[in-house]
mmCIF file of N, CA, C and O in Angstrom:
data_model
loop_
_atom_site.group_PDB
_atom_site.id
_atom_site.type_symbol
_atom_site.label_atom_id
_atom_site.label_comp_id
_atom_site.label_asym_id
_atom_site.label_seq_id
_atom_site.Cartn_x
_atom_site.Cartn_y
_atom_site.Cartn_z
ATOM 1 N N UNK A 1 25.061 -135.001 -46.110
ATOM 2 C CA UNK A 1 25.128 -135.834 -45.480
ATOM 3 C C UNK A 1 25.700 -135.136 -43.861
ATOM 4 O O UNK A 1 24.870 -135.808 -43.042
ATOM 5 N N UNK A 2 25.754 -133.930 -43.681
ATOM 6 C CA UNK A 2 26.298 -133.339 -42.602
ATOM 7 C C UNK A 2 24.441 -133.035 -42.139
ATOM 8 O O UNK A 2 24.359 -133.068 -41.055
ATOM 9 N N UNK A 3 23.528 -132.713 -42.976
ATOM 10 C CA UNK A 3 22.405 -132.486 -42.593
ATOM 11 C C UNK A 3 22.139 -133.653 -42.007
ATOM 12 O O UNK A 3 21.078 -133.714 -40.904
ATOM 13 N N UNK A 4 21.864 -135.168 -42.640
ATOM 14 C CA UNK A 4 21.328 -136.065 -42.149
ATOM 15 C C UNK A 4 22.160 -136.370 -40.718
ATOM 16 O O UNK A 4 21.507 -136.913 -39.976
ATOM 17 N N UNK A 5 23.113 -135.754 -40.816
ATOM 18 C CA UNK A 5 23.882 -136.613 -39.252
ATOM 19 C C UNK A 5 23.248 -135.425 -38.242
ATOM 20 O O UNK A 5 23.054 -135.940 -36.916
ATOM 21 N N UNK A 6 23.157 -134.060 -38.608
ATOM 22 C CA UNK A 6 22.292 -133.559 -37.496
ATOM 23 C C UNK A 6 20.993 -133.941 -37.212
ATOM 24 O O UNK A 6 20.693 -134.074 -36.012
ATOM 25 N N UNK A 7 20.162 -134.430 -37.981
ATOM 26 C CA UNK A 7 18.890 -134.907 -38.012
ATOM 27 C C UNK A 7 19.186 -136.309 -36.975
ATOM 28 O O UNK A 7 18.179 -136.522 -35.996
ATOM 29 N N UNK A 8 19.891 -137.071 -37.396
ATOM 30 C CA UNK A 8 20.473 -138.180 -36.370
ATOM 31 C C UNK A 8 20.517 -137.809 -35.237
ATOM 32 O O UNK A 8 20.072 -138.197 -34.147
ATOM 33 N N UNK A 9 21.104 -136.925 -34.822
ATOM 34 C CA UNK A 9 21.687 -136.374 -33.431
ATOM 35 C C UNK A 9 20.649 -135.697 -33.048
ATOM 36 O O UNK A 9 20.695 -136.487 -31.555
ATOM 37 N N UNK A 10 19.531 -135.283 -33.672
ATOM 38 C CA UNK A 10 18.403 -134.346 -32.592
ATOM 39 C C UNK A 10 17.424 -135.509 -32.400
ATOM 40 O O UNK A 10 16.868 -135.460 -31.610
ATOM 41 N N UNK A 11 17.569 -136.508 -33.538
ATOM 42 C CA UNK A 11 16.242 -137.650 -32.908
ATOM 43 C C UNK A 11 16.896 -138.836 -31.896
ATOM 44 O O UNK A 11 16.198 -138.149 -30.723
ATOM 45 N N UNK A 12 18.265 -138.918 -32.194
ATOM 46 C CA UNK A 12 18.786 -139.246 -30.911
ATOM 47 C C UNK A 12 18.664 -138.665 -29.558
ATOM 48 O O UNK A 12 18.304 -139.477 -28.561
ATOM 49 N N UNK A 13 19.001 -137.390 -29.289
ATOM 50 C CA UNK A 13 18.800 -137.095 -28.299
ATOM 51 C C UNK A 13 17.026 -136.974 -28.001
ATOM 52 O O UNK A 13 17.218 -136.875 -26.579
ATOM 53 N N UNK A 14 16.145 -136.525 -28.991
ATOM 54 C CA UNK A 14 15.046 -136.830 -28.453
ATOM 55 C C UNK A 14 14.514 -138.153 -27.695
ATOM 56 O O UNK A 14 13.826 -138.217 -26.568
ATOM 57 N N UNK A 15 15.136 -138.892 -28.561
ATOM 58 C CA UNK A 15 14.780 -140.131 -28.101
ATOM 59 C C UNK A 15 15.300 -140.790 -26.492
ATOM 60 O O UNK A 15 14.486 -141.147 -25.757
ATOM 61 N N UNK A 16 16.642 -139.909 -26.382
ATOM 62 C CA UNK A 16 17.259 -140.345 -25.140
ATOM 63 C C UNK A 16 16.175 -139.583 -24.079
ATOM 64 O O UNK A 16 16.332 -139.828 -22.817
ATOM 65 N N UNK A 17 16.014 -137.903 -24.298
ATOM 66 C CA UNK A 17 15.543 -137.154 -23.114
ATOM 67 C C UNK A 17 13.839 -137.729 -22.926
ATOM 68 O O UNK A 17 13.679 -137.949 -21.967
ATOM 69 N N UNK A 18 12.958 -138.629 -23.775
ATOM 70 C CA UNK A 18 11.822 -138.585 -23.446
ATOM 71 C C UNK A 18 12.073 -140.266 -23.072
ATOM 72 O O UNK A 18 11.320 -140.772 -22.098
ATOM 73 N N UNK A 19 12.725 -141.001 -23.426
ATOM 74 C CA UNK A 19 13.422 -142.301 -22.396
ATOM 75 C C UNK A 19 13.436 -141.935 -20.638
ATOM 76 O O UNK A 19 13.077 -142.490 -20.255
ATOM 77 N N UNK A 20 14.433 -140.875 -20.769
ATOM 78 C CA UNK A 20 15.080 -140.233 -19.396
ATOM 79 C C UNK A 20 13.719 -140.196 -18.609
ATOM 80 O O UNK A 20 13.235 -140.184 -17.325
ATOM 81 N N UNK A 21 12.457 -138.970 -19.181
ATOM 82 C CA UNK A 21 11.540 -138.676 -18.631
ATOM 83 C C UNK A 21 10.876 -140.024 -17.781
ATOM 84 O O UNK A 21 10.016 -139.966 -17.137
ATOM 85 N N UNK A 22 10.456 -140.780 -19.170
ATOM 86 C CA UNK A 22 9.778 -142.135 -18.709
ATOM 87 C C UNK A 22 10.244 -142.723 -17.550
ATOM 88 O O UNK A 22 9.754 -143.037 -16.172
ATOM 89 N N UNK A 23 11.973 -142.923 -17.406
ATOM 90 C CA UNK A 23 12.314 -143.568 -16.329
ATOM 91 C C UNK A 23 12.243 -143.024 -15.403
ATOM 92 O O UNK A 23 11.792 -143.249 -13.933
ATOM 93 N N UNK A 24 12.033 -141.133 -15.114
ATOM 94 C CA UNK A 24 12.043 -140.707 -14.122
ATOM 95 C C UNK A 24 10.314 -140.632 -13.409
ATOM 96 O O UNK A 24 10.411 -140.855 -11.969
ATOM 97 N N UNK A 25 9.509 -140.639 -14.449
ATOM 98 C CA UNK A 25 8.396 -140.747 -13.942
ATOM 99 C C UNK A 25 7.811 -142.263 -13.232
ATOM 100 O O UNK A 25 7.352 -142.393 -12.235
ATOM 101 N N UNK A 26 8.371 -143.515 -13.766
ATOM 102 C CA UNK A 26 8.631 -144.923 -13.497
ATOM 103 C C UNK A 26 9.139 -145.004 -11.845
ATOM 104 O O UNK A 26 8.687 -145.355 -10.885
ATOM 105 N N UNK A 27 10.582 -144.034 -11.480
ATOM 106 C CA UNK A 27 11.084 -144.104 -10.645
ATOM 107 C C UNK A 27 10.265 -143.249 -9.692
ATOM 108 O O UNK A 27 10.089 -143.732 -8.453
ATOM 109 N N UNK A 28 9.548 -142.200 -9.858
ATOM 110 C CA UNK A 28 8.947 -141.599 -9.013
ATOM 111 C C UNK A 28 7.731 -142.327 -8.347
ATOM 112 O O UNK A 28 7.502 -142.360 -7.091
ATOM 113 N N UNK A 29 6.891 -143.015 -9.251
ATOM 114 C CA UNK A 29 6.422 -143.730 -8.633
ATOM 115 C C UNK A 29 6.301 -145.082 -7.670
ATOM 116 O O UNK A 29 5.662 -145.504 -6.859
ATOM 117 N N UNK A 30 7.480 -145.432 -8.250
ATOM 118 C CA UNK A 30 7.800 -146.672 -7.415
ATOM 119 C C UNK A 30 8.440 -146.022 -6.194
ATOM 120 O O UNK A 30 8.208 -146.570 -4.709
ATOM 121 N N UNK A 31 9.030 -145.149 -6.194
ATOM 122 C CA UNK A 31 9.778 -144.481 -5.035
ATOM 123 C C UNK A 31 8.203 -143.846 -3.916
ATOM 124 O O UNK A 31 8.024 -144.096 -2.982
ATOM 125 N N UNK A 32 7.218 -143.211 -4.564
ATOM 126 C CA UNK A 32 5.870 -143.385 -4.004
ATOM 127 C C UNK A 32 4.707 -144.458 -3.211
ATOM 128 O O UNK A 32 4.363 -144.369 -2.158
ATOM 129 N N UNK A 33 5.203 -145.488 -3.979
ATOM 130 C CA UNK A 33 4.589 -146.691 -3.589
ATOM 131 C C UNK A 33 5.188 -147.054 -2.483
ATOM 132 O O UNK A 33 4.908 -147.645 -1.308
ATOM 133 N N UNK A 34 6.838 -146.997 -2.415
ATOM 134 C CA UNK A 34 7.413 -147.499 -1.405
ATOM 135 C C UNK A 34 7.483 -146.779 0.240
ATOM 136 O O UNK A 34 7.070 -147.237 0.674
ATOM 137 N N UNK A 35 6.769 -145.456 -0.267
ATOM 138 C CA UNK A 35 6.547 -144.388 1.160
ATOM 139 C C UNK A 35 5.392 -145.090 1.389
ATOM 140 O O UNK A 35 4.795 -144.828 2.833
ATOM 141 N N UNK A 36 4.372 -145.431 0.823
ATOM 142 C CA UNK A 36 3.116 -145.586 0.855
ATOM 143 C C UNK A 36 2.768 -146.934 1.808
ATOM 144 O O UNK A 36 2.873 -147.035 2.682
ATOM 145 N N UNK A 37 4.239 -148.161 1.363
ATOM 146 C CA UNK A 37 4.590 -148.872 2.155
ATOM 147 C C UNK A 37 5.003 -148.974 3.136
ATOM 148 O O UNK A 37 4.513 -149.453 4.046
ATOM 149 N N UNK A 38 5.865 -147.928 3.295
ATOM 150 C CA UNK A 38 6.414 -147.605 4.974
ATOM 151 C C UNK A 38 5.380 -147.218 5.431
ATOM 152 O O UNK A 38 5.439 -147.349 6.933
ATOM 153 N N UNK A 39 4.582 -146.173 5.301
ATOM 154 C CA UNK A 39 3.472 -145.806 5.783
ATOM 155 C C UNK A 39 2.310 -146.927 6.162
ATOM 156 O O UNK A 39 1.770 -147.014 7.749
ATOM 157 N N UNK A 40 2.041 -147.844 5.883
ATOM 158 C CA UNK A 40 1.189 -148.987 6.361
ATOM 159 C C UNK A 40 2.195 -149.477 7.419
ATOM 160 O O UNK A 40 1.634 -150.285 8.341
ATOM 161 N N UNK A 41 3.274 -149.471 7.190
ATOM 162 C CA UNK A 41 4.187 -150.248 8.429
ATOM 163 C C UNK A 41 4.423 -149.929 9.614
ATOM 164 O O UNK A 41 3.895 -150.109 10.596
ATOM 165 N N UNK A 42 3.852 -148.336 9.437
ATOM 166 C CA UNK A 42 3.986 -147.351 10.517
ATOM 167 C C UNK A 42 3.299 -147.669 11.604
ATOM 168 O O UNK A 42 3.158 -147.638 12.812
ATOM 169 N N UNK A 43 2.019 -148.167 10.884
ATOM 170 C CA UNK A 43 0.571 -147.894 11.967
ATOM 171 C C UNK A 43 0.964 -149.468 12.814
ATOM 172 O O UNK A 43 0.469 -149.018 13.727
ATOM 173 N N UNK A 44 1.876 -150.699 12.449
ATOM 174 C CA UNK A 44 2.030 -151.539 13.311
ATOM 175 C C UNK A 44 2.753 -150.646 14.941
ATOM 176 O O UNK A 44 2.745 -150.972 15.879
ATOM 177 N N UNK A 45 3.550 -150.055 14.471
ATOM 178 C CA UNK A 45 4.545 -148.968 15.368
ATOM 179 C C UNK A 45 4.054 -147.979 16.370
ATOM 180 O O UNK A 45 3.567 -147.900 17.735
ATOM 181 N N UNK A 46 3.044 -147.630 15.808
ATOM 182 C CA UNK A 46 2.007 -146.182 16.127
ATOM 183 C C UNK A 46 1.225 -147.350 17.642
ATOM 184 O O UNK A 46 0.849 -147.144 18.679
ATOM 185 N N UNK A 47 0.545 -148.537 17.028
ATOM 186 C CA UNK A 47 -0.360 -149.150 17.490
ATOM 187 C C UNK A 47 0.496 -149.580 18.970
ATOM 188 O O UNK A 47 0.009 -149.902 20.267
ATOM 189 N N UNK A 48 1.844 -150.281 18.626
ATOM 190 C CA UNK A 48 2.525 -150.851 19.718
ATOM 191 C C UNK A 48 2.928 -149.536 20.687
ATOM 192 O O UNK A 48 2.844 -149.946 22.296
ATOM 193 N N UNK A 49 2.981 -148.429 20.180
ATOM 194 C CA UNK A 49 3.543 -147.389 21.058
ATOM 195 C C UNK A 49 1.936 -146.750 22.182
ATOM 196 O O UNK A 49 2.244 -146.329 23.042
ATOM 197 N N UNK A 50 0.988 -146.632 21.129
ATOM 198 C CA UNK A 50 -0.362 -146.825 21.939
ATOM 199 C C UNK A 50 -0.404 -147.457 23.186
ATOM 200 O O UNK A 50 -1.082 -147.181 23.948
ATOM 201 N N UNK A 51 -0.384 -148.884 22.813
ATOM 202 C CA UNK A 51 -0.503 -149.941 23.765
ATOM 203 C C UNK A 51 0.568 -149.578 24.872
ATOM 204 O O UNK A 51 0.166 -149.996 26.242
ATOM 205 N N UNK A 52 1.787 -148.968 24.968
ATOM 206 C CA UNK A 52 2.598 -148.943 25.717
ATOM 207 C C UNK A 52 2.376 -147.676 26.751
ATOM 208 O O UNK A 52 3.255 -147.135 27.813
ATOM 209 N N UNK A 53 1.622 -146.421 26.249
ATOM 210 C CA UNK A 53 1.462 -145.333 26.603
ATOM 211 C C UNK A 53 1.204 -145.071 27.629
ATOM 212 O O UNK A 53 0.173 -146.483 28.279
ATOM 213 N N UNK A 54 1.800 -144.249 28.969
ATOM 214 C CA UNK A 54 1.119 -144.075 30.377
ATOM 215 C C UNK A 54 -0.260 -143.455 29.736
ATOM 216 O O UNK A 54 -0.009 -142.194 29.836
ATOM 217 N N UNK A 55 -1.687 -143.461 29.944
ATOM 218 C CA UNK A 55 -2.641 -142.744 30.032
ATOM 219 C C UNK A 55 -3.110 -142.194 31.456
ATOM 220 O O UNK A 55 -3.532 -141.465 31.848
ATOM 221 N N UNK A 56 -1.693 -142.265 32.731
ATOM 222 C CA UNK A 56 -1.980 -141.183 33.760
ATOM 223 C C UNK A 56 -1.274 -140.223 33.816
ATOM 224 O O UNK A 56 -1.463 -139.353 34.144
ATOM 225 N N UNK A 57 -0.359 -139.880 33.100
ATOM 226 C CA UNK A 57 0.298 -138.963 32.549
ATOM 227 C C UNK A 57 -0.851 -137.601 32.325
ATOM 228 O O UNK A 57 -1.671 -137.742 31.816
ATOM 229 N N UNK A 58 -0.183 -135.663 32.259
ATOM 230 C CA UNK A 58 -0.923 -135.228 32.213
ATOM 231 C C UNK A 58 -1.338 -134.746 30.447
ATOM 232 O O UNK A 58 -1.914 -134.789 30.249
ATOM 233 N N UNK A 59 0.111 -134.858 29.899
ATOM 234 C CA UNK A 59 0.262 -134.645 28.532
ATOM 235 C C UNK A 59 -0.352 -136.056 27.689
ATOM 236 O O UNK A 59 0.890 -137.105 28.268
ATOM 237 N N UNK A 60 -0.740 -135.864 26.933
ATOM 238 C CA UNK A 60 -1.291 -137.663 25.999
ATOM 239 C C UNK A 60 -0.706 -137.221 24.944
ATOM 240 O O UNK A 60 -1.065 -136.350 23.885
ATOM 241 N N UNK A 61 -0.368 -137.890 23.932
ATOM 242 C CA UNK A 61 0.155 -138.590 22.229
ATOM 243 C C UNK A 61 -1.642 -138.405 21.827
ATOM 244 O O UNK A 61 -1.992 -139.336 22.414
ATOM 245 N N UNK A 62 -1.710 -137.954 20.788
ATOM 246 C CA UNK A 62 -2.569 -137.974 20.232
ATOM 247 C C UNK A 62 -2.745 -138.932 18.707
ATOM 248 O O UNK A 62 -2.482 -138.559 17.779
ATOM 249 N N UNK A 63 -2.451 -140.367 19.183
ATOM 250 C CA UNK A 63 -2.366 -140.852 18.250
ATOM 251 C C UNK A 63 -3.264 -140.847 17.446
ATOM 252 O O UNK A 63 -3.485 -141.674 16.166
ATOM 253 N N UNK A 64 -4.799 -141.331 17.518
ATOM 254 C CA UNK A 64 -5.975 -141.152 16.531
ATOM 255 C C UNK A 64 -5.504 -139.874 15.398
ATOM 256 O O UNK A 64 -5.762 -139.986 14.138
ATOM 257 N N UNK A 65 -5.086 -138.737 15.658
ATOM 258 C CA UNK A 65 -4.933 -137.795 14.878
ATOM 259 C C UNK A 65 -3.723 -137.815 14.190
ATOM 260 O O UNK A 65 -3.736 -137.894 12.892
ATOM 261 N N UNK A 66 -3.020 -138.744 14.498
ATOM 262 C CA UNK A 66 -1.392 -139.418 13.751
ATOM 263 C C UNK A 66 -1.714 -140.283 12.931
ATOM 264 O O UNK A 66 -2.143 -140.033 11.816
ATOM 265 N N UNK A 67 -2.781 -141.205 13.251
ATOM 266 C CA UNK A 67 -3.346 -142.098 12.059
ATOM 267 C C UNK A 67 -4.058 -141.578 11.111
ATOM 268 O O UNK A 67 -4.040 -141.693 10.236
ATOM 269 N N UNK A 68 -4.788 -140.623 11.448
ATOM 270 C CA UNK A 68 -6.376 -140.048 10.548
ATOM 271 C C UNK A 68 -4.785 -138.857 9.621
ATOM 272 O O UNK A 68 -4.768 -139.278 7.847
ATOM 273 N N UNK A 69 -3.894 -138.269 10.118
ATOM 274 C CA UNK A 69 -2.545 -137.764 9.214
ATOM 275 C C UNK A 69 -2.163 -138.749 8.112
ATOM 276 O O UNK A 69 -1.837 -138.501 6.986
ATOM 277 N N UNK A 70 -1.571 -139.649 8.712
ATOM 278 C CA UNK A 70 -0.977 -140.893 7.841
ATOM 279 C C UNK A 70 -2.102 -141.476 6.928
ATOM 280 O O UNK A 70 -1.459 -142.139 5.598
ATOM 281 N N UNK A 71 -3.228 -141.633 7.103
ATOM 282 C CA UNK A 71 -4.330 -141.886 6.167
ATOM 283 C C UNK A 71 -4.701 -141.071 5.149
ATOM 284 O O UNK A 71 -4.532 -141.296 3.971
ATOM 285 N N UNK A 72 -4.451 -139.843 5.400
ATOM 286 C CA UNK A 72 -4.471 -138.554 4.367
ATOM 287 C C UNK A 72 -3.365 -138.993 3.484
ATOM 288 O O UNK A 72 -3.269 -138.143 2.368
ATOM 289 N N UNK A 73 -2.089 -139.040 4.117
ATOM 290 C CA UNK A 73 -0.910 -138.820 3.376
ATOM 291 C C UNK A 73 -1.087 -140.252 2.297
ATOM 292 O O UNK A 73 -1.436 -139.940 0.694
ATOM 293 N N UNK A 74 -1.368 -141.260 2.796
ATOM 294 C CA UNK A 74 -1.541 -142.610 2.100
ATOM 295 C C UNK A 74 -2.735 -142.598 1.012
ATOM 296 O O UNK A 74 -2.507 -142.921 -0.558
ATOM 297 N N UNK A 75 -3.807 -141.928 1.422
ATOM 298 C CA UNK A 75 -4.815 -141.740 0.354
ATOM 299 C C UNK A 75 -4.449 -140.593 -0.886
ATOM 300 O O UNK A 75 -4.495 -140.864 -2.236
ATOM 301 N N UNK A 76 -3.667 -139.241 -0.601
ATOM 302 C CA UNK A 76 -2.823 -138.910 -1.431
ATOM 303 C C UNK A 76 -2.256 -139.318 -2.687
ATOM 304 O O UNK A 76 -1.995 -139.149 -3.934
ATOM 305 N N UNK A 77 -1.154 -140.233 -2.047
ATOM 306 C CA UNK A 77 -0.597 -141.095 -2.628
ATOM 307 C C UNK A 77 -1.160 -142.067 -3.934
ATOM 308 O O UNK A 77 -0.715 -142.311 -4.968
ATOM 309 N N UNK A 78 -2.244 -142.972 -3.107
ATOM 310 C CA UNK A 78 -3.093 -143.463 -3.824
ATOM 311 C C UNK A 78 -3.616 -142.989 -5.047
ATOM 312 O O UNK A 78 -3.707 -143.677 -5.969
ATOM 313 N N UNK A 79 -4.051 -141.812 -4.521
ATOM 314 C CA UNK A 79 -5.028 -141.249 -5.816
ATOM 315 C C UNK A 79 -3.898 -140.262 -6.807
ATOM 316 O O UNK A 79 -4.445 -140.140 -7.919
ATOM 317 N N UNK A 80 -3.203 -140.184 -6.643
ATOM 318 C CA UNK A 80 -1.755 -139.956 -7.504
ATOM 319 C C UNK A 80 -1.396 -141.118 -8.217
ATOM 320 O O UNK A 80 -1.398 -141.023 -9.608
ATOM 321 N N UNK A 81 -1.050 -141.723 -7.465
ATOM 322 C CA UNK A 81 -0.608 -143.389 -8.242
ATOM 323 C C UNK A 81 -1.640 -144.052 -9.359
ATOM 324 O O UNK A 81 -1.213 -144.721 -10.533
ATOM 325 N N UNK A 82 -3.143 -144.157 -8.588
ATOM 326 C CA UNK A 82 -3.948 -144.550 -9.174
ATOM 327 C C UNK A 82 -4.871 -143.616 -9.188
ATOM 328 O O UNK A 82 -6.147 -143.919 -8.748
ATOM 329 N N UNK A 83 -5.088 -142.563 -10.385
ATOM 330 C CA UNK A 83 -6.107 -142.033 -10.636
ATOM 331 C C UNK A 83 -7.440 -142.730 -11.138
ATOM 332 O O UNK A 83 -7.668 -143.718 -11.820
ATOM 333 N N UNK A 84 -8.484 -142.219 -10.675
ATOM 334 C CA UNK A 84 -9.990 -143.006 -11.344
ATOM 335 C C UNK A 84 -10.307 -142.019 -12.606
ATOM 336 O O UNK A 84 -10.033 -140.819 -12.867
ATOM 337 N N UNK A 85 -10.955 -143.179 -13.303
ATOM 338 C CA UNK A 85 -10.959 -142.600 -14.772
ATOM 339 C C UNK A 85 -12.348 -141.901 -14.536
ATOM 340 O O UNK A 85 -13.633 -142.503 -13.739
ATOM 341 N N UNK A 86 -12.566 -140.876 -15.233
ATOM 342 C CA UNK A 86 -13.845 -139.960 -15.202
ATOM 343 C C UNK A 86 -14.642 -140.683 -16.178
ATOM 344 O O UNK A 86 -14.581 -141.796 -17.004
ATOM 345 N N UNK A 87 -16.114 -140.499 -15.817
ATOM 346 C CA UNK A 87 -17.145 -141.617 -15.923
ATOM 347 C C UNK A 87 -17.277 -140.836 -18.252
ATOM 348 O O UNK A 87 -17.129 -139.824 -18.468
ATOM 349 N N UNK A 88 -17.307 -141.868 -18.988
ATOM 350 C CA UNK A 88 -17.557 -141.698 -20.199
ATOM 351 C C UNK A 88 -18.639 -140.912 -20.338
ATOM 352 O O UNK A 88 -19.688 -140.626 -20.076
ATOM 353 N N UNK A 89 -18.268 -139.840 -21.080
ATOM 354 C CA UNK A 89 -19.269 -138.696 -21.915
ATOM 355 C C UNK A 89 -20.454 -139.467 -22.864
ATOM 356 O O UNK A 89 -19.979 -140.314 -23.501
ATOM 357 N N UNK A 90 -21.942 -139.179 -22.659
ATOM 358 C CA UNK A 90 -22.899 -139.731 -23.500
ATOM 359 C C UNK A 90 -22.162 -139.477 -25.205
ATOM 360 O O UNK A 90 -21.919 -138.211 -25.153
ATOM 361 N N UNK A 91 -22.121 -140.553 -25.813
ATOM 362 C CA UNK A 91 -21.890 -140.082 -27.160
ATOM 363 C C UNK A 91 -23.114 -140.088 -28.228
ATOM 364 O O UNK A 91 -24.159 -140.652 -28.021
ATOM 365 N N UNK A 92 -23.245 -138.744 -29.108
ATOM 366 C CA UNK A 92 -24.361 -138.822 -29.461
ATOM 367 C C UNK A 92 -23.896 -139.443 -31.377
ATOM 368 O O UNK A 92 -22.704 -139.755 -31.571
ATOM 369 N N UNK A 93 -25.033 -139.995 -31.726
ATOM 370 C CA UNK A 93 -24.597 -141.189 -33.156
ATOM 371 C C UNK A 93 -24.599 -140.181 -34.464
ATOM 372 O O UNK A 93 -24.634 -138.888 -34.310
ATOM 373 N N UNK A 94 -23.886 -140.447 -34.887
ATOM 374 C CA UNK A 94 -23.049 -139.842 -36.254
ATOM 375 C C UNK A 94 -24.207 -139.592 -37.207
ATOM 376 O O UNK A 94 -25.030 -141.237 -37.322
ATOM 377 N N UNK A 95 -24.309 -138.834 -38.442
ATOM 378 C CA UNK A 95 -25.423 -139.265 -39.055
ATOM 379 C C UNK A 95 -24.833 -139.842 -39.858
ATOM 380 O O UNK A 95 -25.470 -140.791 -41.155
ATOM 381 N N UNK A 96 -23.285 -140.010 -40.613
ATOM 382 C CA UNK A 96 -22.825 -140.350 -41.577
ATOM 383 C C UNK A 96 -23.201 -140.322 -43.198
ATOM 384 O O UNK A 96 -22.374 -140.749 -43.686
ATOM 385 N N UNK A 97 -23.778 -139.435 -43.261
ATOM 386 C CA UNK A 97 -23.788 -138.847 -44.584
ATOM 387 C C UNK A 97 -23.194 -137.796 -44.715
ATOM 388 O O UNK A 97 -23.381 -136.886 -44.255
ATOM 389 N N UNK A 98 -22.093 -137.717 -45.555
ATOM 390 C CA UNK A 98 -21.332 -136.604 -45.578
ATOM 391 C C UNK A 98 -21.116 -135.950 -46.869
ATOM 392 O O UNK A 98 -20.310 -135.485 -47.423
ATOM 393 N N UNK A 99 -22.484 -136.525 -48.081
ATOM 394 C CA UNK A 99 -22.380 -135.844 -49.126
ATOM 395 C C UNK A 99 -23.402 -134.820 -49.036
ATOM 396 O O UNK A 99 -24.686 -134.960 -48.668
ATOM 397 N N UNK A 100 -22.832 -133.847 -50.124
ATOM 398 C CA UNK A 100 -23.499 -132.383 -49.963
ATOM 399 C C UNK A 100 -24.037 -132.280 -51.480
ATOM 400 O O UNK A 100 -23.193 -132.536 -52.209
ATOM 401 N N UNK A 101 -25.494 -132.658 -51.630
ATOM 402 C CA UNK A 101 -25.676 -132.216 -53.011
ATOM 403 C C UNK A 101 -26.267 -131.021 -53.591
ATOM 404 O O UNK A 101 -26.737 -130.259 -52.965
ATOM 405 N N UNK A 102 -25.810 -130.690 -54.705
ATOM 406 C CA UNK A 102 -25.374 -129.156 -55.078
ATOM 407 C C UNK A 102 -26.736 -128.933 -56.214
ATOM 408 O O UNK A 102 -26.936 -129.994 -57.131
ATOM 409 N N UNK A 103 -27.667 -127.866 -56.304
ATOM 410 C CA UNK A 103 -28.625 -127.975 -57.090
ATOM 411 C C UNK A 103 -28.077 -128.118 -58.565
ATOM 412 O O UNK A 103 -26.992 -127.261 -59.313
ATOM 413 N N UNK A 104 -28.665 -128.518 -59.750
ATOM 414 C CA UNK A 104 -28.196 -128.904 -61.053
ATOM 415 C C UNK A 104 -28.679 -127.171 -61.731
ATOM 416 O O UNK A 104 -29.958 -127.322 -62.128
#
């Protein structure tokens, strides 16, 4: 009886830890998707700031570099969230004959 209880407790703890890991992965992906959405919204703010920029000043903010960096970050998040599948490997046909005949 004691052995069965220990097995049940171990099995339950494995289920819970597996579930919490799955939830944490889902939460991570949800957070990364939210970050990507926010980066998309930042593009509007960057455009507005660039339109209002004073191009007569000596120092200029590099808006194209900022956009490029944000695109790189977004593409990195997208590559993690939606990995591309590798091309399938060519399959070799199976012989299907697994009988070995021994000489008599």
